[in-house]
Amino acid sequence: MAGTDTTRPNITGGPAIVLVRPQLGENIGTAARAMANFGLSELRIVDPRDGWPSEGARKAASGANWVIDGARVFASTQEAIADLSLVLATTARQRDMRKQVLGPQAAADVLHAREGAGAHCGILFGGERAGLDNEDISLADAILTYPVNPAFASLNLAQAVLIMAYEWQRAAGTAGTRETFAELPDLAPKAELLGFFEHLETELDRGGFLKPPEKAPVMVRNLRNIFHRAALTSQDLRSLRGVIVALTGRAFRRNGAP
Amino acid sequence: MAGTDTTRPNITGGPAIVLVRPQLGENIGTAARAMANFGLSELRIVDPRDGWPSEGARKAASGANWVIDGARVFASTQEAIADLSLVLATTARQRDMRKQVLGPQAAADVLHAREGAGAHCGILFGGERAGLDNEDISLADAILTYPVNPAFASLNLAQAVLIMAYEWQRAAGTAGTRETFAELPDLAPKAELLGFFEHLETELDRGGFLKPPEKAPVMVRNLRNIFHRAALTSQDLRSLRGVIVALTGRAFRRNGAP
């Protein structure tokens, strides 16, 4: 989807994304892009198979260069998480470990609360082939698992990162949706709406629509409900009155008016 | 992430994913994989640039073959949504249209409630380059937008699909806790709505309303938006077509029909 607005501030911060023994640079890059889409910026990489820096990663990041440039490489998961206060381990597999298990939404709420209290957090993601090993998972405070289709559970790395970045931003509630579209339109004054109803119903009566007479009140009420639901503005009402004039071929004249 | 368990049932169903003028087969395939990961299975494709079927799509779907095999191709967005009752249009851009705007979570809740009530729904996603055009969006009941980082808003197609598939499965998992079902009217199938639009617009054209011609598309779009907002049932549409007949004094005849 298009829509990047480079005049608006770049959202950064949030928990660290820790990729543990990733293989392809390209997958690191698409993960970085997913982070940037939802305002995460801190990437840590444990023992990347194909080395670092990676041109493939930079290319696949599609412009999320600040994530790639800021990435730090560690030799082990232990070193990568040494300064973090809360660590979640992402896995789709059932593990024989007694740890708390969180879904993405609950995890994002926990991360948000912790980060908001000044405790830096991280999320571990395993490599493409084997995921996290038991050693990595044992370092985490809780397991994060996704509500995937059990018969088709394999998410690629960028997709797994994307969902947590998305949930982080949802929990943070700072971006896009709310502020951009929040303004409510100015609904038309009721007098204008009633003027439209009078116009419509007068012409419907002339056109023989409101018959038999005993059913007319219900028919009128149903039509009015349709237009009430549409939450009309003054401009909408001018358009709709123009529609009536075009369909009838005449300007509005009240019943009995000369 | 690994973890697929082929002994467990495959989750299918849910709203249709409608890819409008996608370009690369590979992106259709990764979108299909994202659908399968969270249990969506119905893929519709409007006018794919590189044709269909696509070996690139099948390969990129990484085993989500039931989604690829079941995909249906349509020549236009109108045809692709004709049997759907509720359609959301995904866009990151602000549009000059008065339509309801939903975030992914609210959208998934609405979709879940509607599908649960037996009304089939769909989500439109635009092609890689330009997204949905205004014509596509005018066909939708509401706009779906993501809380992206405004400075880095460009999601690829599979990522955009993934987030809604994920939210769909989340909503499915929490269903039963909400009670949104009861008050929802049965919305008319889109084919009936489009039939009403054709009737109205044909008569407006005869009545000289759609002038000057260069303004006609915007006038049509604004009128359609008014009626989209009204969330019309089949009964509402019969009433409104009766209104047009009463106002014009003639039954509907297509342009050029005898």
Short mmCIF file of C-alpha atoms in Angstrom, two decimals:
data_model
loop_
_atom_site.label_atom_id
_atom_site.label_comp_id
_atom_site.label_asym_id
_atom_site.label_seq_id
_atom_site.Cartn_x
_atom_site.Cartn_y
_atom_site.Cartn_z
CA MET A 1 0.00 0.00 0.00
CA ALA A 2 1.25 3.46 -0.84
CA GLY A 3 0.84 6.37 1.52
CA THR A 4 4.17 7.23 3.10
CA ASP A 5 4.25 10.84 4.19
CA THR A 6 7.85 11.91 4.62
CA THR A 7 6.82 15.18 6.23
CA ARG A 8 5.47 13.33 9.24
CA PRO A 9 7.67 12.21 12.11
CA ASN A 10 9.24 8.79 12.00
CA ILE A 11 8.08 6.61 14.88
CA THR A 12 10.95 4.79 16.60
CA GLY A 13 11.63 3.06 19.92
CA GLY A 14 9.77 0.13 21.41
CA PRO A 15 11.11 -3.28 22.36
CA ALA A 16 14.22 -4.72 20.68
CA ILE A 17 13.65 -7.32 17.99
CA VAL A 18 16.26 -10.06 18.45
CA LEU A 19 16.80 -12.36 15.45
CA VAL A 20 18.56 -15.50 16.64
CA ARG A 21 20.76 -17.23 14.04
CA PRO A 22 18.92 -15.95 10.98
CA GLN A 23 20.11 -17.33 7.65
CA LEU A 24 19.32 -15.13 4.65
CA GLY A 25 20.18 -11.44 4.68
CA GLU A 26 17.02 -10.87 2.67
CA ASN A 27 14.90 -12.14 5.54
CA ILE A 28 16.64 -9.82 7.97
CA GLY A 29 15.86 -6.96 5.60
CA THR A 30 12.17 -7.78 5.25
CA ALA A 31 11.98 -8.11 9.04
CA ALA A 32 13.54 -4.64 9.34
CA ARG A 33 10.96 -3.27 6.92
CA ALA A 34 8.14 -4.82 8.96
CA MET A 35 9.55 -3.23 12.12
CA ALA A 36 9.71 0.20 10.47
CA ASN A 37 6.13 -0.11 9.17
CA PHE A 38 4.86 -0.13 12.72
CA GLY A 39 7.43 2.06 14.38
CA LEU A 40 9.93 -0.37 15.91
CA SER A 41 13.56 0.53 15.34
CA GLU A 42 15.94 -1.54 17.46
CA LEU A 43 17.26 -4.63 15.71
CA ARG A 44 19.67 -7.11 17.32
CA ILE A 45 21.09 -10.07 15.43
CA VAL A 46 22.63 -13.17 17.01
CA ASP A 47 25.23 -14.99 14.90
CA PRO A 48 23.84 -14.36 11.39
CA ARG A 49 24.81 -17.26 9.12
CA ASP A 50 25.66 -15.08 6.12
CA GLY A 51 27.48 -12.35 8.03
CA TRP A 52 26.86 -8.69 8.69
CA PRO A 53 26.58 -6.06 7.23
CA SER A 54 24.54 -7.53 4.39
CA GLU A 55 23.73 -5.87 1.08
CA GLY A 56 20.83 -8.29 0.65
CA ALA A 57 19.39 -7.15 3.95
CA ARG A 58 19.70 -3.47 3.04
CA LYS A 59 18.00 -3.98 -0.30
CA ALA A 60 15.15 -6.02 1.15
CA ALA A 61 14.53 -3.39 3.82
CA SER A 62 13.13 -1.13 1.06
CA GLY A 63 14.33 2.09 2.67
CA ALA A 64 14.17 1.22 6.38
CA ASN A 65 17.83 2.13 6.50
CA TRP A 66 17.80 3.48 10.04
CA VAL A 67 16.88 -0.01 11.28
CA ILE A 68 19.64 -1.69 9.24
CA ASP A 69 22.26 0.92 10.14
CA GLY A 70 21.40 0.70 13.83
CA ALA A 71 21.46 -3.11 13.99
CA ARG A 72 23.90 -4.69 16.43
CA VAL A 73 25.38 -8.15 16.12
CA PHE A 74 26.02 -10.47 19.08
CA ALA A 75 27.76 -13.82 19.31
CA SER A 76 25.16 -15.38 21.59
CA THR A 77 21.55 -14.91 22.71
CA GLN A 78 22.78 -14.36 26.28
CA GLU A 79 24.88 -11.39 25.22
CA ALA A 80 22.10 -10.02 23.03
CA ILE A 81 19.64 -9.81 25.89
CA ALA A 82 22.03 -8.88 28.71
CA ASP A 83 20.68 -5.35 29.16
CA LEU A 84 16.99 -6.22 28.74
CA SER A 85 14.51 -6.50 31.61
CA LEU A 86 11.83 -8.62 29.99
CA VAL A 87 12.29 -11.07 27.15
CA LEU A 88 9.67 -13.00 25.22
CA ALA A 89 10.47 -16.05 23.07
CA THR A 90 8.40 -16.54 19.92
CA THR A 91 7.51 -20.09 19.04
CA ALA A 92 4.64 -21.89 17.38
CA ARG A 93 5.63 -25.20 18.89
CA GLN A 94 4.41 -26.58 22.14
CA ARG A 95 7.31 -26.72 24.50
CA ASP A 96 7.77 -28.86 27.48
CA MET A 97 8.51 -25.88 29.67
CA ARG A 98 6.55 -24.35 32.45
CA LYS A 99 6.50 -20.77 31.32
CA GLN A 100 3.72 -18.29 30.92
CA VAL A 101 2.33 -18.33 27.35
CA LEU A 102 1.04 -15.08 25.85
CA GLY A 103 -0.77 -14.30 22.60
CA PRO A 104 0.41 -11.31 20.55
CA GLN A 105 -2.16 -8.91 21.96
CA ALA A 106 -1.49 -9.73 25.60
CA ALA A 107 2.25 -9.70 24.90
CA ALA A 108 2.04 -6.24 23.34
CA ASP A 109 0.12 -4.94 26.32
CA VAL A 110 2.73 -6.34 28.70
CA LEU A 111 5.59 -4.91 26.62
CA HIS A 112 3.90 -1.55 26.47
CA ALA A 113 3.38 -1.42 30.20
CA ARG A 114 6.98 -2.45 30.90
CA GLU A 115 8.55 -0.10 28.38
CA GLY A 116 6.33 2.69 29.65
CA ALA A 117 7.75 2.04 33.14
CA GLY A 118 11.29 2.39 31.79
CA ALA A 119 12.17 -1.30 31.56
CA HIS A 120 13.67 -2.17 28.19
CA CYS A 121 12.26 -5.34 26.63
CA GLY A 122 13.00 -7.68 23.74
CA ILE A 123 11.37 -10.34 21.60
CA LEU A 124 13.35 -13.36 20.36
CA PHE A 125 12.67 -14.79 16.92
CA GLY A 126 14.36 -17.97 15.73
CA GLY A 127 16.04 -18.61 12.40
CA GLU A 128 14.27 -19.76 9.26
CA ARG A 129 15.01 -23.43 9.56
CA ALA A 130 14.64 -24.47 13.15
CA GLY A 131 13.29 -21.58 15.16
CA LEU A 132 14.55 -21.01 18.69
CA ASP A 133 16.25 -23.83 20.53
CA ASN A 134 15.43 -24.80 24.10
CA GLU A 135 18.48 -22.93 25.36
CA ASP A 136 17.19 -19.66 23.85
CA ILE A 137 13.71 -20.23 25.21
CA SER A 138 15.03 -20.92 28.67
CA LEU A 139 16.39 -17.36 28.70
CA ALA A 140 12.97 -15.84 28.20
CA ASP A 141 10.43 -14.69 30.76
CA ALA A 142 7.49 -15.95 28.77
CA ILE A 143 6.56 -17.67 25.53
CA LEU A 144 4.81 -15.76 22.79
CA THR A 145 2.70 -17.79 20.42
CA TYR A 146 0.43 -16.87 17.51
CA PRO A 147 -3.12 -18.08 16.84
CA VAL A 148 -2.07 -19.77 13.61
CA ASN A 149 -3.89 -22.40 11.58
CA PRO A 150 -2.48 -25.59 13.13
CA ALA A 151 -2.39 -27.30 9.75
CA PHE A 152 -0.34 -24.46 8.20
CA ALA A 153 1.59 -22.85 11.02
CA SER A 154 4.83 -21.84 9.35
CA LEU A 155 5.18 -18.06 9.34
CA ASN A 156 8.20 -16.55 7.69
CA LEU A 157 10.46 -14.37 9.80
CA ALA A 158 9.23 -11.01 8.49
CA GLN A 159 5.61 -12.03 8.99
CA ALA A 160 6.25 -13.13 12.57
CA VAL A 161 8.00 -9.81 13.26
CA LEU A 162 5.27 -7.86 11.46
CA ILE A 163 2.52 -9.15 13.71
CA MET A 164 4.32 -8.16 16.89
CA ALA A 165 5.29 -4.77 15.45
CA TYR A 166 1.65 -4.25 14.50
CA GLU A 167 0.45 -5.27 17.95
CA TRP A 168 3.04 -3.02 19.56
CA GLN A 169 1.78 -0.05 17.61
CA ARG A 170 -1.83 -0.96 18.33
CA ALA A 171 -1.02 -1.05 22.02
CA ALA A 172 0.90 2.20 21.77
CA GLY A 173 -2.07 3.72 19.97
CA THR A 174 0.01 6.58 18.65
CA ALA A 175 -0.06 6.16 14.91
CA GLY A 176 -2.21 6.76 11.88
CA THR A 177 -5.73 5.54 12.29
CA ARG A 178 -7.12 7.56 15.09
CA GLU A 179 -5.87 11.08 14.50
CA THR A 180 -6.00 10.96 10.72
CA PHE A 181 -9.58 10.01 10.30
CA ALA A 182 -11.06 11.12 13.56
CA GLU A 183 -12.89 14.20 12.36
CA LEU A 184 -16.60 13.72 12.15
CA PRO A 185 -18.42 15.44 9.33
CA ASP A 186 -20.82 18.24 10.15
CA LEU A 187 -24.27 16.75 9.90
CA ALA A 188 -26.94 18.91 8.32
CA PRO A 189 -29.30 20.81 10.61
CA LYS A 190 -32.50 18.86 11.07
CA ALA A 191 -34.49 21.61 9.33
CA GLU A 192 -32.62 20.83 6.11
CA LEU A 193 -33.22 17.13 6.53
CA LEU A 194 -36.93 17.73 7.08
CA GLY A 195 -37.01 20.00 4.00
CA PHE A 196 -35.60 17.14 1.98
CA PHE A 197 -38.17 14.72 3.41
CA GLU A 198 -40.97 17.13 2.50
CA HIS A 199 -39.63 17.44 -1.04
CA LEU A 200 -39.25 13.67 -1.46
CA GLU A 201 -42.57 12.75 0.06
CA THR A 202 -44.51 15.42 -1.85
CA GLU A 203 -43.12 14.09 -5.12
CA LEU A 204 -43.72 10.49 -4.11
CA ASP A 205 -47.33 11.34 -3.35
CA ARG A 206 -47.69 12.96 -6.78
CA GLY A 207 -46.12 9.88 -8.34
CA GLY A 208 -48.65 7.57 -6.68
CA PHE A 209 -46.06 5.83 -4.48
CA LEU A 210 -47.75 6.32 -1.12
CA LYS A 211 -50.63 3.92 -1.64
CA PRO A 212 -52.73 2.54 -0.13
CA PRO A 213 -53.09 5.56 2.19
CA GLU A 214 -53.15 3.44 5.36
CA LYS A 215 -49.69 2.13 4.54
CA ALA A 216 -48.24 5.53 3.73
CA PRO A 217 -46.99 6.33 7.27
CA VAL A 218 -44.96 3.10 7.47
CA MET A 219 -43.55 3.60 3.97
CA VAL A 220 -42.53 7.15 4.85
CA ARG A 221 -40.95 6.04 8.10
CA ASN A 222 -38.90 3.32 6.39
CA LEU A 223 -37.61 5.74 3.78
CA ARG A 224 -36.73 8.32 6.41
CA ASN A 225 -34.81 5.65 8.34
CA ILE A 226 -32.71 4.85 5.29
CA PHE A 227 -31.67 8.48 4.97
CA HIS A 228 -31.17 8.90 8.70
CA ARG A 229 -28.70 6.03 8.68
CA ALA A 230 -26.71 7.74 5.94
CA ALA A 231 -25.74 10.59 8.34
CA LEU A 232 -26.23 13.32 5.73
CA THR A 233 -24.43 16.63 5.44
CA SER A 234 -25.87 19.82 3.94
CA GLN A 235 -23.98 19.06 0.74
CA ASP A 236 -25.44 15.54 0.63
CA LEU A 237 -28.92 17.00 0.98
CA ARG A 238 -28.34 19.45 -1.87
CA SER A 239 -27.21 16.52 -4.02
CA LEU A 240 -30.23 14.43 -3.12
CA ARG A 241 -32.64 17.29 -3.83
CA GLY A 242 -30.90 17.70 -7.18
CA VAL A 243 -31.55 14.01 -7.77
CA ILE A 244 -35.28 14.45 -7.15
CA VAL A 245 -35.44 17.43 -9.49
CA ALA A 246 -33.60 15.47 -12.19
CA LEU A 247 -35.83 12.43 -11.81
CA THR A 248 -39.12 14.32 -11.79
CA GLY A 249 -38.09 16.94 -14.31
CA ARG A 250 -39.47 19.77 -12.17
CA ALA A 251 -38.46 22.10 -9.37
CA PHE A 252 -40.04 21.58 -5.97
CA ARG A 253 -43.46 23.08 -5.37
CA ARG A 254 -45.35 22.46 -2.15
CA ASN A 255 -48.75 20.85 -2.44
CA GLY A 256 -51.32 23.58 -2.94
CA ALA A 257 -48.70 26.23 -3.74
CA PRO A 258 -49.34 28.29 -6.89
CA MET B 1 8.51 -20.34 12.56
CA ALA B 2 8.20 -24.06 12.31
CA GLY B 3 5.43 -25.98 13.97
CA THR B 4 2.95 -27.20 11.35
CA ASP B 5 1.03 -30.21 12.60
CA THR B 6 -0.48 -32.02 9.65
CA THR B 7 -2.53 -34.24 11.91
CA ARG B 8 -4.61 -31.26 13.02
CA PRO B 9 -7.56 -29.92 11.04
CA ASN B 10 -6.99 -27.23 8.42
CA ILE B 11 -8.89 -24.04 9.25
CA THR B 12 -10.72 -22.59 6.24
CA GLY B 13 -13.55 -20.16 5.54
CA GLY B 14 -13.78 -16.51 6.56
CA PRO B 15 -14.14 -13.44 4.37
CA ALA B 16 -12.92 -13.46 0.76
CA ILE B 17 -9.59 -11.77 0.09
CA VAL B 18 -9.94 -9.81 -3.15
CA LEU B 19 -6.65 -8.77 -4.79
CA VAL B 20 -7.39 -6.00 -7.28
CA ARG B 21 -5.02 -5.79 -10.26
CA PRO B 22 -2.04 -7.44 -8.56
CA GLN B 23 1.16 -7.51 -10.59
CA LEU B 24 3.58 -10.26 -9.59
CA GLY B 25 2.42 -13.84 -9.22
CA GLU B 26 4.91 -14.18 -6.40
CA ASN B 27 3.04 -11.58 -4.36
CA ILE B 28 -0.26 -13.37 -4.94
CA GLY B 29 1.45 -16.52 -3.63
CA THR B 30 2.83 -14.92 -0.47
CA ALA B 31 -0.60 -13.39 0.14
CA ALA B 32 -2.13 -16.88 -0.19
CA ARG B 33 0.39 -18.23 2.32
CA ALA B 34 -0.48 -15.43 4.75
CA MET B 35 -4.17 -16.29 4.38
CA ALA B 36 -3.53 -19.97 5.07
CA ASN B 37 -1.41 -19.19 8.13
CA PHE B 38 -4.44 -17.73 9.85
CA GLY B 39 -7.16 -19.88 8.36
CA LEU B 40 -8.54 -17.82 5.48
CA SER B 41 -9.08 -19.76 2.26
CA GLU B 42 -11.10 -17.82 -0.31
CA LEU B 43 -8.96 -15.87 -2.78
CA ARG B 44 -10.41 -13.75 -5.58
CA ILE B 45 -8.21 -11.98 -8.10
CA VAL B 46 -9.27 -9.08 -10.30
CA ASP B 47 -7.43 -8.73 -13.62
CA PRO B 48 -3.97 -10.03 -12.59
CA ARG B 49 -1.33 -8.35 -14.74
CA ASP B 50 0.75 -11.48 -15.31
CA GLY B 51 -2.17 -13.84 -15.88
CA TRP B 52 -3.55 -16.83 -14.04
CA PRO B 53 -2.78 -19.61 -13.18
CA SER B 54 0.72 -18.63 -12.13
CA GLU B 55 3.60 -20.96 -11.33
CA GLY B 56 5.29 -18.13 -9.43
CA ALA B 57 2.22 -17.79 -7.23
CA ARG B 58 2.08 -21.51 -6.51
CA LYS B 59 5.74 -21.63 -5.58
CA ALA B 60 5.55 -18.58 -3.32
CA ALA B 61 2.51 -20.00 -1.53
CA SER B 62 4.87 -22.55 0.09
CA GLY B 63 2.28 -25.29 0.22
CA ALA B 64 -0.96 -23.31 0.62
CA ASN B 65 -2.16 -25.07 -2.50
CA TRP B 66 -5.82 -25.19 -1.56
CA VAL B 67 -5.89 -21.39 -1.60
CA ILE B 68 -4.17 -21.18 -4.99
CA ASP B 69 -6.29 -23.96 -6.52
CA GLY B 70 -9.50 -22.41 -5.26
CA ALA B 71 -8.69 -18.87 -6.46
CA ARG B 72 -11.15 -17.31 -8.88
CA VAL B 73 -10.32 -14.62 -11.41
CA PHE B 74 -12.68 -11.77 -12.33
CA ALA B 75 -12.48 -9.09 -15.00
CA SER B 76 -13.64 -6.28 -12.73
CA THR B 77 -13.98 -5.43 -9.07
CA GLN B 78 -17.74 -5.15 -9.52
CA GLU B 79 -17.97 -8.74 -10.69
CA ALA B 80 -15.65 -9.95 -7.96
CA ILE B 81 -17.85 -8.58 -5.17
CA ALA B 82 -21.30 -9.14 -6.73
CA ASP B 83 -22.32 -11.87 -4.27
CA LEU B 84 -20.81 -10.25 -1.17
CA SER B 85 -22.84 -8.39 1.43
CA LEU B 86 -20.14 -6.33 3.10
CA VAL B 87 -16.96 -5.11 1.48
CA LEU B 88 -14.01 -3.29 3.06
CA ALA B 89 -11.41 -1.38 1.04
CA THR B 90 -7.86 -1.36 2.38
CA THR B 91 -5.98 1.89 1.94
CA ALA B 92 -3.32 3.80 3.81
CA ARG B 93 -4.10 7.02 2.05
CA GLN B 94 -6.54 9.63 3.17
CA ARG B 95 -9.39 9.74 0.73
CA ASP B 96 -11.77 12.51 0.12
CA MET B 97 -14.72 10.24 0.71
CA ARG B 98 -17.17 10.11 3.50
CA LYS B 99 -17.06 6.49 4.46
CA GLN B 100 -16.68 4.84 7.80
CA VAL B 101 -13.03 4.12 8.60
CA LEU B 102 -12.10 1.03 10.61
CA GLY B 103 -8.83 -0.20 12.07
CA PRO B 104 -7.95 -3.90 11.63
CA GLN B 105 -9.29 -4.98 14.99
CA ALA B 106 -12.66 -3.28 14.64
CA ALA B 107 -12.86 -4.49 11.04
CA ALA B 108 -12.23 -8.08 12.10
CA ASP B 109 -14.93 -7.85 14.74
CA VAL B 110 -17.42 -6.52 12.17
CA LEU B 111 -16.45 -9.20 9.64
CA HIS B 112 -16.77 -11.89 12.24
CA ALA B 113 -20.19 -10.74 13.33
CA ARG B 114 -21.44 -10.51 9.75
CA GLU B 115 -20.02 -13.82 8.63
CA GLY B 116 -21.41 -15.40 11.77
CA ALA B 117 -24.83 -14.11 10.77
CA GLY B 118 -24.49 -15.75 7.35
CA ALA B 119 -23.54 -12.67 5.30
CA HIS B 120 -20.48 -13.32 3.15
CA CYS B 121 -17.89 -10.51 3.23
CA GLY B 122 -14.75 -9.48 1.42
CA ILE B 123 -11.70 -7.29 1.79
CA LEU B 124 -10.23 -5.43 -1.20
CA PHE B 125 -6.46 -5.03 -1.50
CA GLY B 126 -4.94 -2.92 -4.28
CA GLY B 127 -2.03 -3.82 -6.53
CA GLU B 128 1.61 -3.28 -5.65
CA ARG B 129 2.11 -0.02 -7.47
CA ALA B 130 -0.92 2.14 -6.96
CA GLY B 131 -3.26 0.44 -4.49
CA LEU B 132 -7.00 0.71 -5.00
CA ASP B 133 -8.40 3.43 -7.21
CA ASN B 134 -11.32 5.64 -6.24
CA GLU B 135 -13.68 3.57 -8.32
CA ASP B 136 -12.80 0.43 -6.32
CA ILE B 137 -13.15 2.26 -3.04
CA SER B 138 -16.54 3.66 -4.02
CA LEU B 139 -17.79 0.06 -4.15
CA ALA B 140 -16.92 -0.61 -0.51
CA ASP B 141 -18.99 -0.15 2.60
CA ALA B 142 -16.10 1.09 4.69
CA ILE B 143 -12.40 1.86 4.55
CA LEU B 144 -9.91 -0.28 6.42
CA THR B 145 -6.67 1.39 7.40
CA TYR B 146 -3.68 0.23 9.45
CA PRO B 147 -1.97 2.07 12.30
CA VAL B 148 1.28 2.32 10.35
CA ASN B 149 4.27 4.53 10.99
CA PRO B 150 3.29 7.57 8.90
CA ALA B 151 6.90 8.08 7.82
CA PHE B 152 7.17 4.48 6.54
CA ALA B 153 3.68 3.41 5.61
CA SER B 154 4.24 1.15 2.64
CA LEU B 155 3.22 -2.43 3.47
CA ASN B 156 3.69 -5.11 0.87
CA LEU B 157 0.65 -7.03 -0.29
CA ALA B 158 1.29 -10.20 1.75
CA GLN B 159 1.89 -8.17 4.89
CA ALA B 160 -1.33 -6.23 4.45
CA VAL B 161 -3.21 -9.50 3.95
CA LEU B 162 -1.41 -11.14 6.87
CA ILE B 163 -2.55 -8.54 9.36
CA MET B 164 -6.20 -8.94 8.46
CA ALA B 165 -5.92 -12.74 8.40
CA TYR B 166 -4.33 -12.57 11.84
CA GLU B 167 -7.03 -10.25 13.15
CA TRP B 168 -9.70 -12.47 11.65
CA GLN B 169 -8.35 -15.47 13.55
CA ARG B 170 -7.98 -13.43 16.72
CA ALA B 171 -11.59 -12.30 16.42
CA ALA B 172 -12.67 -15.88 15.74
CA GLY B 173 -10.83 -17.01 18.85
CA THR B 174 -12.49 -14.46 21.09
CA ALA B 175 -15.94 -14.83 19.57
CA GLY B 176 -18.77 -15.50 21.88
CA THR B 177 -17.57 -12.86 24.27
CA ARG B 178 -19.14 -10.18 22.12
CA GLU B 179 -22.79 -9.67 21.38
CA THR B 180 -22.70 -7.66 18.22
CA PHE B 181 -24.70 -10.14 16.16
CA ALA B 182 -28.23 -9.48 17.19
CA GLU B 183 -28.86 -6.03 15.81
CA LEU B 184 -27.23 -6.48 12.45
CA PRO B 185 -29.66 -6.31 9.52
CA ASP B 186 -29.12 -8.61 6.56
CA LEU B 187 -27.39 -6.40 4.05
CA ALA B 188 -28.36 -6.79 0.41
CA PRO B 189 -25.98 -8.69 -1.88
CA LYS B 190 -23.80 -6.26 -3.81
CA ALA B 191 -25.38 -7.28 -7.12
CA GLU B 192 -28.67 -5.79 -5.90
CA LEU B 193 -26.97 -2.62 -4.75
CA LEU B 194 -25.21 -2.27 -8.09
CA GLY B 195 -28.54 -2.86 -9.86
CA PHE B 196 -30.00 0.03 -7.88
CA PHE B 197 -27.04 2.25 -8.77
CA GLU B 198 -27.48 1.42 -12.43
CA HIS B 199 -31.16 2.28 -12.27
CA LEU B 200 -30.57 5.55 -10.43
CA GLU B 201 -27.65 6.65 -12.57
CA THR B 202 -29.39 5.79 -15.85
CA GLU B 203 -32.37 7.89 -14.85
CA LEU B 204 -30.18 10.73 -13.59
CA ASP B 205 -28.38 10.75 -16.90
CA ARG B 206 -31.69 10.94 -18.76
CA GLY B 207 -32.73 13.76 -16.46
CA GLY B 208 -29.61 15.77 -17.29
CA PHE B 209 -28.22 15.55 -13.73
CA LEU B 210 -24.77 14.19 -14.60
CA LYS B 211 -23.41 17.34 -16.21
CA PRO B 212 -20.88 18.53 -17.07
CA PRO B 213 -19.59 15.07 -18.09
CA GLU B 214 -16.20 15.58 -16.47
CA LYS B 215 -17.90 16.00 -13.11
CA ALA B 216 -20.15 12.97 -13.51
CA PRO B 217 -17.76 10.43 -11.90
CA VAL B 218 -17.43 12.49 -8.72
CA MET B 219 -21.17 13.12 -8.56
CA VAL B 220 -21.84 9.40 -8.98
CA ARG B 221 -19.28 8.50 -6.34
CA ASN B 222 -20.72 10.94 -3.82
CA LEU B 223 -24.22 9.58 -4.33
CA ARG B 224 -23.02 6.00 -4.01
CA ASN B 225 -21.29 6.87 -0.78
CA ILE B 226 -24.51 8.25 0.65
CA PHE B 227 -26.30 4.98 -0.06
CA HIS B 228 -23.38 2.85 1.13
CA ARG B 229 -23.51 4.59 4.46
CA ALA B 230 -27.17 3.72 4.78
CA ALA B 231 -26.31 -0.04 5.02
CA LEU B 232 -29.20 -1.10 2.79
CA THR B 233 -31.17 -4.32 2.93
CA SER B 234 -32.86 -5.98 -0.03
CA GLN B 235 -36.16 -4.52 1.18
CA ASP B 236 -34.63 -1.02 1.32
CA LEU B 237 -33.41 -1.42 -2.25
CA ARG B 238 -36.87 -2.47 -3.45
CA SER B 239 -38.30 0.64 -1.77
CA LEU B 240 -35.71 2.93 -3.31
CA ARG B 241 -36.25 1.49 -6.76
CA GLY B 242 -39.98 2.05 -6.23
CA VAL B 243 -39.12 5.65 -5.36
CA ILE B 244 -37.27 6.12 -8.64
CA VAL B 245 -40.14 4.63 -10.63
CA ALA B 246 -42.61 6.89 -8.83
CA LEU B 247 -40.51 10.00 -9.39
CA THR B 248 -39.77 9.37 -13.06
CA GLY B 249 -43.17 7.90 -13.86
CA ARG B 250 -41.63 4.98 -15.77
CA ALA B 251 -40.28 1.49 -15.20
CA PHE B 252 -36.55 0.97 -15.53
CA ARG B 253 -35.17 0.47 -18.99
CA ARG B 254 -31.46 0.14 -19.65
CA ASN B 255 -29.92 2.67 -22.00
CA GLY B 256 -30.31 1.33 -25.53
CA ALA B 257 -32.86 -1.31 -24.53
CA PRO B 258 -36.03 -1.45 -26.65
#
